[in-house]
Coordinates of C-alpha atoms and ligand atoms in Angstrom, one line a residue:
M11 CA -25.0 -34.6 -7.3
S12 CA -21.3 -34.1 -6.7
G13 CA -21.7 -30.5 -7.9
A14 CA -24.3 -29.9 -5.3
R15 CA -22.1 -31.4 -2.6
S16 CA -19.1 -29.3 -3.5
V17 CA -21.3 -26.2 -3.4
V18 CA -22.3 -27.3 0.1
V19 CA -18.7 -27.8 1.0
L20 CA -17.7 -24.5 -0.5
R21 CA -20.5 -22.8 1.4
Q22 CA -19.4 -24.4 4.7
F23 CA -15.8 -23.8 4.2
P24 CA -15.9 -20.0 3.9
A25 CA -18.4 -19.9 6.8
S26 CA -16.0 -21.7 9.1
V27 CA -13.1 -19.6 7.9
L28 CA -15.2 -16.5 8.7
V29 CA -16.0 -17.8 12.2
L30 CA -12.3 -18.6 12.8
A31 CA -11.2 -15.2 11.5
A32 CA -13.9 -13.4 13.5
W33 CA -12.7 -15.4 16.6
I34 CA -9.1 -14.4 16.0
V35 CA -10.0 -10.8 15.4
F36 CA -12.1 -10.8 18.6
S37 CA -9.4 -12.5 20.7
V38 CA -6.7 -10.1 19.5
A39 CA -8.7 -6.9 19.5
S40 CA -10.9 -7.6 22.6
S41 CA -9.9 -5.9 25.7
E42 CA -11.6 -8.6 27.7
A43 CA -9.0 -10.2 29.8
Q44 CA -8.4 -13.9 29.5
L45 CA -7.9 -14.4 33.2
E46 CA -9.0 -17.6 35.0
V47 CA -10.1 -18.4 38.5
G48 CA -7.7 -21.0 39.9
F49 CA -5.0 -20.0 37.4
Y50 CA -2.3 -21.4 39.7
N51 CA -4.2 -24.7 40.6
S52 CA -1.5 -26.9 39.1
T53 CA 1.6 -24.6 39.0
C54 CA 1.3 -23.2 42.5
P55 CA -1.7 -24.6 44.3
R56 CA -0.9 -23.0 47.6
A57 CA -0.2 -19.5 46.2
E58 CA -3.5 -17.8 47.2
K59 CA -3.4 -19.3 50.7
L60 CA 0.2 -18.2 51.3
I61 CA -0.6 -14.7 50.2
R62 CA -3.7 -14.6 52.4
T63 CA -1.6 -15.6 55.4
V64 CA 0.9 -12.8 54.7
V65 CA -1.8 -10.2 54.3
R66 CA -3.6 -11.3 57.5
A67 CA -0.4 -11.0 59.5
A68 CA 0.4 -7.6 58.0
I69 CA -3.1 -6.3 58.9
R70 CA -2.8 -7.7 62.4
R71 CA 0.4 -5.8 62.8
D72 CA -0.8 -2.6 61.2
P73 CA -4.5 -2.4 60.1
G74 CA -3.5 0.5 57.7
N75 CA -2.0 -2.2 55.4
G76 CA -5.6 -3.2 54.5
P77 CA -6.7 0.1 53.0
G78 CA -3.2 0.5 51.7
L79 CA -3.4 -2.7 49.6
V80 CA -6.8 -1.9 48.2
R81 CA -5.7 1.6 47.1
L82 CA -2.4 0.2 45.7
F83 CA -4.5 -2.2 43.5
F84 CA -6.7 0.7 42.2
H85 CA -3.6 2.9 41.5
D86 CA -1.9 0.0 39.7
C87 CA -4.9 -0.8 37.5
F88 CA -5.7 2.7 36.4
V89 CA -2.2 3.4 35.1
R90 CA -1.1 1.0 32.4
G91 CA -3.5 -1.6 33.6
C92 CA -3.1 -4.2 36.3
D93 CA 0.5 -5.0 35.5
A94 CA 2.2 -4.2 38.9
S95 CA 3.8 -1.1 37.3
V96 CA 3.0 0.8 40.5
L97 CA 5.4 -1.5 42.4
L98 CA 8.5 -0.7 40.3
D99 CA 11.4 1.4 41.9
D100 CA 13.5 3.9 40.0
V101 CA 16.4 2.2 38.4
P102 CA 19.8 3.3 39.7
G103 CA 20.8 6.6 38.2
S104 CA 17.3 8.0 37.8
T105 CA 14.9 9.5 40.3
G106 CA 11.3 10.3 40.1
T107 CA 10.7 8.5 36.8
V108 CA 8.3 5.7 38.0
E109 CA 4.6 5.8 38.9
K110 CA 5.2 5.4 42.7
M111 CA 7.1 8.7 42.7
S112 CA 4.1 10.7 41.4
Q113 CA 2.4 13.1 43.8
A114 CA -0.7 11.0 43.6
N115 CA 1.3 8.1 45.1
N116 CA 4.2 9.5 47.1
P117 CA 4.2 9.6 50.0
S118 CA 0.6 8.3 50.5
L119 CA 0.7 4.8 49.0
R120 CA 1.4 2.0 51.4
G121 CA 1.5 -1.7 51.4
F122 CA 4.6 -2.2 49.2
G123 CA 6.3 -4.2 52.0
V124 CA 3.4 -6.6 52.2
I125 CA 3.6 -7.4 48.5
G126 CA 7.3 -7.8 48.7
R127 CA 6.9 -10.3 51.6
A128 CA 4.1 -12.2 49.9
K129 CA 6.3 -12.5 46.8
R130 CA 9.3 -13.8 48.8
V131 CA 7.0 -16.4 50.4
V132 CA 5.5 -17.5 47.2
E133 CA 8.8 -17.5 45.3
R134 CA 10.3 -19.9 47.9
R135 CA 7.6 -22.5 46.9
C136 CA 7.1 -21.8 43.3
R137 CA 10.0 -20.1 41.5
R138 CA 9.0 -17.4 38.9
T139 CA 5.5 -18.6 38.6
V140 CA 3.1 -16.1 40.3
S141 CA 3.1 -12.6 38.9
C142 CA 3.3 -9.5 41.1
A143 CA 0.2 -8.2 39.4
D144 CA -1.7 -11.3 40.5
I145 CA -0.3 -11.1 44.0
L146 CA -1.6 -7.5 44.2
A147 CA -5.0 -8.6 43.0
F148 CA -5.2 -11.4 45.6
A149 CA -3.9 -9.2 48.3
A150 CA -6.5 -6.5 47.6
R151 CA -9.2 -9.3 47.8
D152 CA -7.7 -10.6 51.1
A153 CA -7.6 -7.1 52.6
S154 CA -11.3 -6.5 51.6
F155 CA -12.3 -9.9 53.0
V156 CA -10.4 -9.5 56.3
M157 CA -11.5 -5.9 57.0
G158 CA -14.8 -6.0 55.2
S159 CA -18.2 -6.4 56.7
G160 CA -20.1 -8.9 54.5
I161 CA -17.5 -8.9 51.7
G162 CA -17.0 -12.6 50.9
Y163 CA -13.7 -14.3 49.9
Y164 CA -14.6 -13.6 46.3
D165 CA -12.9 -15.4 43.4
V166 CA -10.1 -13.5 41.7
P167 CA -9.5 -14.5 38.1
A168 CA -5.7 -14.6 37.6
G169 CA -3.0 -15.0 34.9
R170 CA -1.8 -11.4 34.8
R171 CA 1.8 -10.9 33.7
D172 CA 4.1 -8.1 35.0
G173 CA 4.9 -5.1 32.9
R174 CA 8.3 -3.8 32.3
V175 CA 7.5 -0.1 32.1
S176 CA 6.5 2.4 34.8
N177 CA 6.2 6.1 33.8
V178 CA 5.6 8.8 36.3
S179 CA 4.0 11.0 33.5
E180 CA 1.2 8.6 33.0
V181 CA -0.2 8.9 36.6
L182 CA -1.9 12.2 36.9
N183 CA -3.8 12.0 33.6
N184 CA -5.2 8.6 34.5
L185 CA -6.0 8.8 38.2
P186 CA -8.8 11.2 39.1
P187 CA -7.9 13.8 41.7
S188 CA -10.0 14.3 44.9
F189 CA -11.3 17.7 43.7
F190 CA -13.1 16.2 40.6
N191 CA -16.8 16.7 40.3
A192 CA -19.2 13.9 39.5
S193 CA -19.2 14.3 35.7
Q194 CA -15.4 14.4 35.7
L195 CA -15.3 11.3 37.8
V196 CA -17.7 9.5 35.5
A197 CA -15.6 10.5 32.5
S198 CA -12.4 9.3 34.2
F199 CA -13.9 5.9 34.9
A200 CA -15.5 5.7 31.5
A201 CA -12.0 6.1 30.1
K202 CA -11.4 2.7 31.7
N203 CA -14.6 1.2 30.5
L204 CA -16.0 1.4 34.0
T205 CA -19.5 2.8 34.5
A206 CA -20.8 5.5 36.8
D207 CA -22.2 2.6 39.0
D208 CA -18.8 1.0 39.2
M209 CA -17.4 4.4 40.2
V210 CA -19.9 4.8 43.0
T211 CA -19.5 1.2 44.1
L212 CA -15.7 1.4 44.2
S213 CA -15.7 4.7 46.0
G214 CA -17.0 2.7 49.0
A215 CA -13.4 1.8 49.6
H216 CA -13.2 5.2 51.3
S217 CA -14.9 3.5 54.1
F218 CA -11.6 2.7 55.7
G219 CA -8.1 4.1 55.6
R220 CA -6.9 7.7 55.8
T221 CA -6.1 10.9 54.0
H222 CA -3.2 13.3 54.4
C223 CA -4.3 16.7 55.6
A224 CA -2.7 18.6 52.8
T225 CA -5.1 17.0 50.4
I226 CA -8.1 18.4 52.1
A227 CA -6.8 21.7 53.4
F228 CA -8.5 23.7 50.7
R229 CA -11.9 22.3 51.9
L230 CA -11.3 23.5 55.5
F231 CA -9.5 26.9 55.1
P232 CA -10.2 29.7 54.9
R233 CA -13.8 28.4 55.1
L234 CA -15.5 25.1 55.1
A235 CA -16.6 23.7 51.8
A236 CA -20.3 24.3 51.2
D237 CA -21.0 20.6 50.8
M238 CA -19.5 19.7 54.2
D239 CA -21.4 19.1 57.4
V240 CA -20.3 21.9 59.8
S241 CA -19.6 19.8 62.9
Y242 CA -17.6 17.3 60.8
G243 CA -15.8 20.2 59.2
R244 CA -14.9 21.5 62.7
F245 CA -13.6 18.0 63.6
L246 CA -11.4 18.0 60.5
R247 CA -10.0 21.4 61.3
R248 CA -8.9 20.2 64.8
R249 CA -7.3 17.1 63.2
C250 CA -5.8 19.1 60.3
P251 CA -4.7 22.5 61.6
A252 CA -3.9 25.1 59.0
A253 CA -0.4 25.4 57.6
T254 CA 0.3 21.7 57.8
G255 CA 1.9 19.8 55.0
G256 CA 5.3 18.7 54.0
R257 CA 6.9 15.7 55.7
R258 CA 5.0 16.2 58.9
D259 CA 1.7 16.2 57.2
P260 CA -0.9 14.7 59.6
V261 CA -3.5 12.2 58.6
V262 CA -7.2 11.8 59.3
E263 CA -9.4 8.7 58.8
L264 CA -11.7 8.7 55.8
D265 CA -14.6 7.2 57.7
P266 CA -15.0 8.8 61.2
V267 CA -17.7 6.2 62.2
T268 CA -16.3 2.7 61.4
T269 CA -12.7 3.7 60.7
L270 CA -11.3 0.1 60.4
L271 CA -14.2 -1.5 58.7
L272 CA -14.7 -1.7 54.9
D273 CA -18.5 -1.4 54.8
N274 CA -21.4 0.7 53.5
Q275 CA -21.0 3.3 56.3
Y276 CA -19.2 5.5 53.6
Y277 CA -22.6 6.0 51.8
N278 CA -24.2 7.1 55.1
N279 CA -21.3 9.6 55.5
V280 CA -21.8 10.9 52.0
V281 CA -25.5 11.5 52.6
A282 CA -24.6 13.3 55.9
G283 CA -22.0 15.5 54.3
K284 CA -19.3 13.8 56.5
V285 CA -16.8 12.9 53.9
P286 CA -13.4 14.6 53.3
F287 CA -13.2 14.8 49.5
T288 CA -15.1 16.7 46.8
S289 CA -15.1 13.4 44.9
D290 CA -17.1 11.8 47.7
A291 CA -19.6 14.7 48.4
T292 CA -20.2 15.2 44.7
L293 CA -21.8 11.8 44.3
L294 CA -25.0 13.5 45.6
T295 CA -25.0 16.0 42.7
R296 CA -26.2 13.7 40.0
N297 CA -29.4 11.7 39.9
D298 CA -27.9 8.4 39.0
T299 CA -25.0 8.5 41.5
A300 CA -27.1 9.9 44.3
A301 CA -29.7 7.2 43.8
L302 CA -27.1 4.5 44.1
V303 CA -25.5 6.2 47.2
G304 CA -29.0 6.1 48.8
L305 CA -29.5 2.4 47.9
Y306 CA -26.1 1.4 49.3
A307 CA -26.6 3.4 52.4
G308 CA -29.6 1.3 53.2
N309 CA -28.3 -2.1 52.1
R310 CA -24.9 -3.3 53.3
T311 CA -25.1 -6.7 51.7
L312 CA -26.1 -5.3 48.3
W313 CA -23.1 -3.0 48.4
A314 CA -20.7 -5.7 49.6
T315 CA -21.7 -8.0 46.7
R316 CA -21.4 -5.3 44.1
F317 CA -18.1 -4.2 45.5
A318 CA -16.6 -7.6 45.1
D319 CA -17.9 -7.7 41.5
A320 CA -16.5 -4.3 40.8
M321 CA -13.1 -5.2 42.2
V322 CA -13.0 -8.1 39.8
K323 CA -13.9 -5.8 36.9
L324 CA -11.2 -3.3 38.0
G325 CA -8.8 -6.2 38.0
N326 CA -9.4 -6.9 34.3
L327 CA -8.1 -3.5 33.2
D328 CA -5.6 -3.7 30.3
V329 CA -4.0 -6.8 31.7
L330 CA -1.0 -8.5 30.1
T331 CA -1.5 -12.3 29.6
G332 CA 0.1 -15.2 27.8
D333 CA 3.6 -14.4 26.8
Q334 CA 3.3 -10.7 27.2
G335 CA 5.4 -9.1 29.9
E336 CA 7.2 -11.3 32.4
I337 CA 7.0 -12.9 35.8
R338 CA 9.1 -10.7 38.0
K339 CA 11.5 -12.2 40.5
F340 CA 11.3 -9.2 42.7
C341 CA 8.2 -7.0 42.6
N342 CA 10.1 -3.7 42.8
R343 CA 12.2 -4.3 39.8
V344 CA 12.1 -5.8 36.3
N345 CA 14.0 -9.0 35.7
Ligands
HEM18 C1 -13.4 8.1 42.7 C2 -12.2 8.6 42.6 C3 -11.2 8.6 43.7 C4 -10.5 9.6 44.2 C5 -10.6 11.0 43.7 C6 -9.7 9.1 45.3 C7 -8.8 9.9 46.0 C8 -8.2 9.5 47.2 C9 -7.3 10.3 48.0 C10 -6.9 11.7 47.7 C11 -6.9 9.6 49.1 C12 -6.1 10.0 50.2 C13 -4.6 9.7 50.0 C14 -3.8 10.4 51.1 O1 -3.6 11.6 51.1 O2 -3.3 9.6 52.0 C15 -7.6 8.3 48.9 C16 -7.5 7.2 49.8 C17 -7.9 6.0 49.6 N1 -8.6 5.5 48.5 FE1 -9.3 6.7 47.0 N2 -9.9 7.8 45.4 C18 -10.8 7.4 44.5 C19 -11.3 6.1 44.3 C20 -10.8 5.0 45.0 C21 -11.1 3.7 44.6 C22 -11.8 3.2 43.3 C23 -10.5 2.9 45.5 C24 -10.4 1.4 45.6 C25 -11.3 0.6 45.1 C26 -9.9 3.8 46.5 C27 -9.4 3.4 47.7 C28 -8.8 4.2 48.6 C29 -8.4 3.8 49.9 C30 -8.5 2.4 50.5 C31 -7.8 4.9 50.6 C32 -7.1 4.9 51.9 C33 -5.6 4.6 51.7 C34 -4.8 4.4 52.9 O3 -5.4 4.5 54.0 O4 -3.6 4.2 52.8 N3 -10.1 5.0 46.1 N4 -8.3 8.2 47.8
NAG19 C1 -9.1 -24.6 39.8 O1 -9.8 -25.3 40.8 C2 -11.1 -24.7 41.2 C3 -11.6 -25.6 42.3 O2 -11.6 -26.9 42.0 C4 -12.0 -24.7 39.9 O3 -13.2 -24.1 40.3 C5 -11.3 -23.9 38.9 O4 -12.1 -23.9 37.7 C6 -9.9 -24.4 38.6 N1 -9.3 -23.5 37.6 C7 -8.4 -23.9 36.7 C8 -7.9 -22.9 35.8 O5 -8.1 -25.0 36.6
NAG20 C1 6.2 8.7 29.6 O1 4.9 9.1 29.3 C2 4.8 10.4 28.6 C3 3.4 10.8 28.6 O2 2.6 9.8 28.0 C4 5.5 10.2 27.3 O3 5.5 11.5 26.6 C5 6.9 9.8 27.5 O4 7.6 9.6 26.3 C6 7.0 8.5 28.3 N1 8.4 8.3 28.7 C7 9.0 7.1 28.5 C8 10.3 6.9 28.9 O5 8.4 6.2 27.9
NAG21 C1 -17.4 19.7 36.5 O1 -16.2 20.3 36.1 C2 -16.0 20.6 34.8 C3 -14.6 21.0 34.6 O2 -14.2 22.0 35.5 C4 -17.0 21.7 34.4 O3 -16.9 22.0 33.0 C5 -18.4 21.2 34.7 O4 -19.3 22.2 34.4 C6 -18.5 20.7 36.1 N1 -19.8 20.1 36.3 C7 -20.6 20.4 37.3 C8 -21.9 19.7 37.3 O5 -20.3 21.2 38.1
NAG22 C1 -12.5 -0.1 26.4 O1 -13.3 -0.7 25.4 C2 -12.9 -0.4 24.1 C3 -13.9 -1.0 23.1 O2 -14.1 -2.3 23.4 C4 -11.5 -0.8 23.8 O3 -11.0 -0.4 22.5 C5 -10.5 -0.2 24.8 O4 -9.2 -0.7 24.7 C6 -11.0 -0.5 26.2 N1 -10.2 0.3 27.2 C7 -9.8 -0.2 28.3 C8 -9.0 0.7 29.2 O5 -10.0 -1.4 28.6
NAG23 C1 -33.5 13.6 38.0 O1 -34.6 13.3 39.0 C2 -35.7 14.2 38.9 C3 -36.6 13.8 40.0 O2 -36.8 12.5 40.1 C4 -36.3 14.1 37.5 O3 -37.4 14.9 37.5 C5 -35.3 14.4 36.5 O4 -35.9 14.2 35.2 C6 -34.1 13.6 36.6 N1 -33.1 14.0 35.7 C7 -32.4 13.2 34.9 C8 -31.4 13.8 34.0 O5 -32.5 12.0 35.0
NAG24 C1 -30.6 -5.8 49.9 O1 -30.1 -6.3 48.8 C2 -30.2 -7.7 48.6 C3 -29.5 -8.1 47.3 O2 -28.2 -8.1 47.5 C4 -31.7 -8.1 48.6 O3 -31.8 -9.5 48.5 C5 -32.3 -7.6 49.8 O4 -33.7 -7.8 49.8 C6 -32.1 -6.1 50.1 N1 -32.5 -5.7 51.4 C7 -33.3 -4.7 51.6 C8 -33.7 -4.4 53.0 O5 -33.7 -4.0 50.7

């Protein structure tokens, strides 16, 4: 009797140990972020509202801050994860060593000032509580909500911690350049565990904001790229005359139709060949990506819903949590 019972106990014991061990291995090895919606409910209940107010005001002042913040979030998450490493300045005595100095970011990234302002406002209420990485994720949501058509005020899981490292050499091998073809783009997103669908969905962010002319000059001169609509190409040539570049590099809006609206117009532009980058036009060259472009072109709410989901997924990339990293006092420098 007691022998049978001890066998049962022995059988149960290793089983529970196994479950526990598996859980520990899973928790440690899993790249799944342990972020939570309402992470600051008790420690800084007004955080998300304060940030939204700052973002709204910044967009009212200069609508370019909206696309700026969305792109800043993408460029943060693809390099070392969503750890606000893109916000760090060079330390005194070094120049060009941090992510923001990469040619992919400098001078085109914008929105740094908005994050700095949001941080100061939040810091006044709740000292050293809200990470810059979370502020950036909230701000990208707020910008998408304010300038989006049909994009709701989606929940943003939070609890990210700020990284202490920013390395300029890690930017170009993680962020896809605008001359990539569809299979290169799919691979670049796959390296971040994002699907081809995620890539197509997130590319819809090119429905607002701008590009510098130097980036697209090779698609306009000496002749128009074969995948570009001719009248759109002529329009771009007028806006981006040859031999521009340098500090006076002009800019042109990414979406010529609804320039200040984050909506599914981008997909109609792709179908029409009225998009600036190879990375946009190339979405028509694969069955799967082309099918999704067509679907989104015809259904604004479907895209808007999927975009919000994909932004949350992007925000999970390689995050620091728990006691990793730190909560920066100033977003542009480590403590
Ligand atoms: C699929 C690969 C992508 C490529 C190759 C790419 C490339 C680019 C380039 C070259 C620019 C113009 C920068 C300039 O010269 O000013 C740009 C702008 C922009 N990108 Fe992307 N991008 C990609 C995906 C994304 C994603 C996933 C997002 C966000 C979810 C995004 C959001 C934006 C926004 C909002 C702008 C306008 C920025 C502004 O107006 O300041 N892009 N992108
Ligand atoms: C924070 O509050 C919201 C709304 O009451 C709730 O949905 C969420 O689960 C809470 N999150 C945490 C981490 O307490
Ligand atoms: C920056 O990244 C490059 C490429 O991964 C690496 O070789 C280099 O050691 C890094 N520099 C620092 C200071 O960590
Ligand atoms: C995409 O670019 C890669 C690298 O240049 C090339 O090997 C591949 O054939 C290209 N794919 C297509 C479909 O053009
Ligand atoms: C992608 O998933 C694999 C397997 O789960 C994991 O090892 C890797 O760290 C993940 N990469 C990223 C960037 O999340
Ligand atoms: C692409 O679509 C065409 C037409 O629908 C189909 O015949 C072909 O098998 C598809 N190719 C792939 C790789 O799915
Ligand atoms: C658009 O997508 C939604 C799902 O988000 C679906 O309910 C709706 O029927 C679709 N509309 C059309 C016209 O296909």
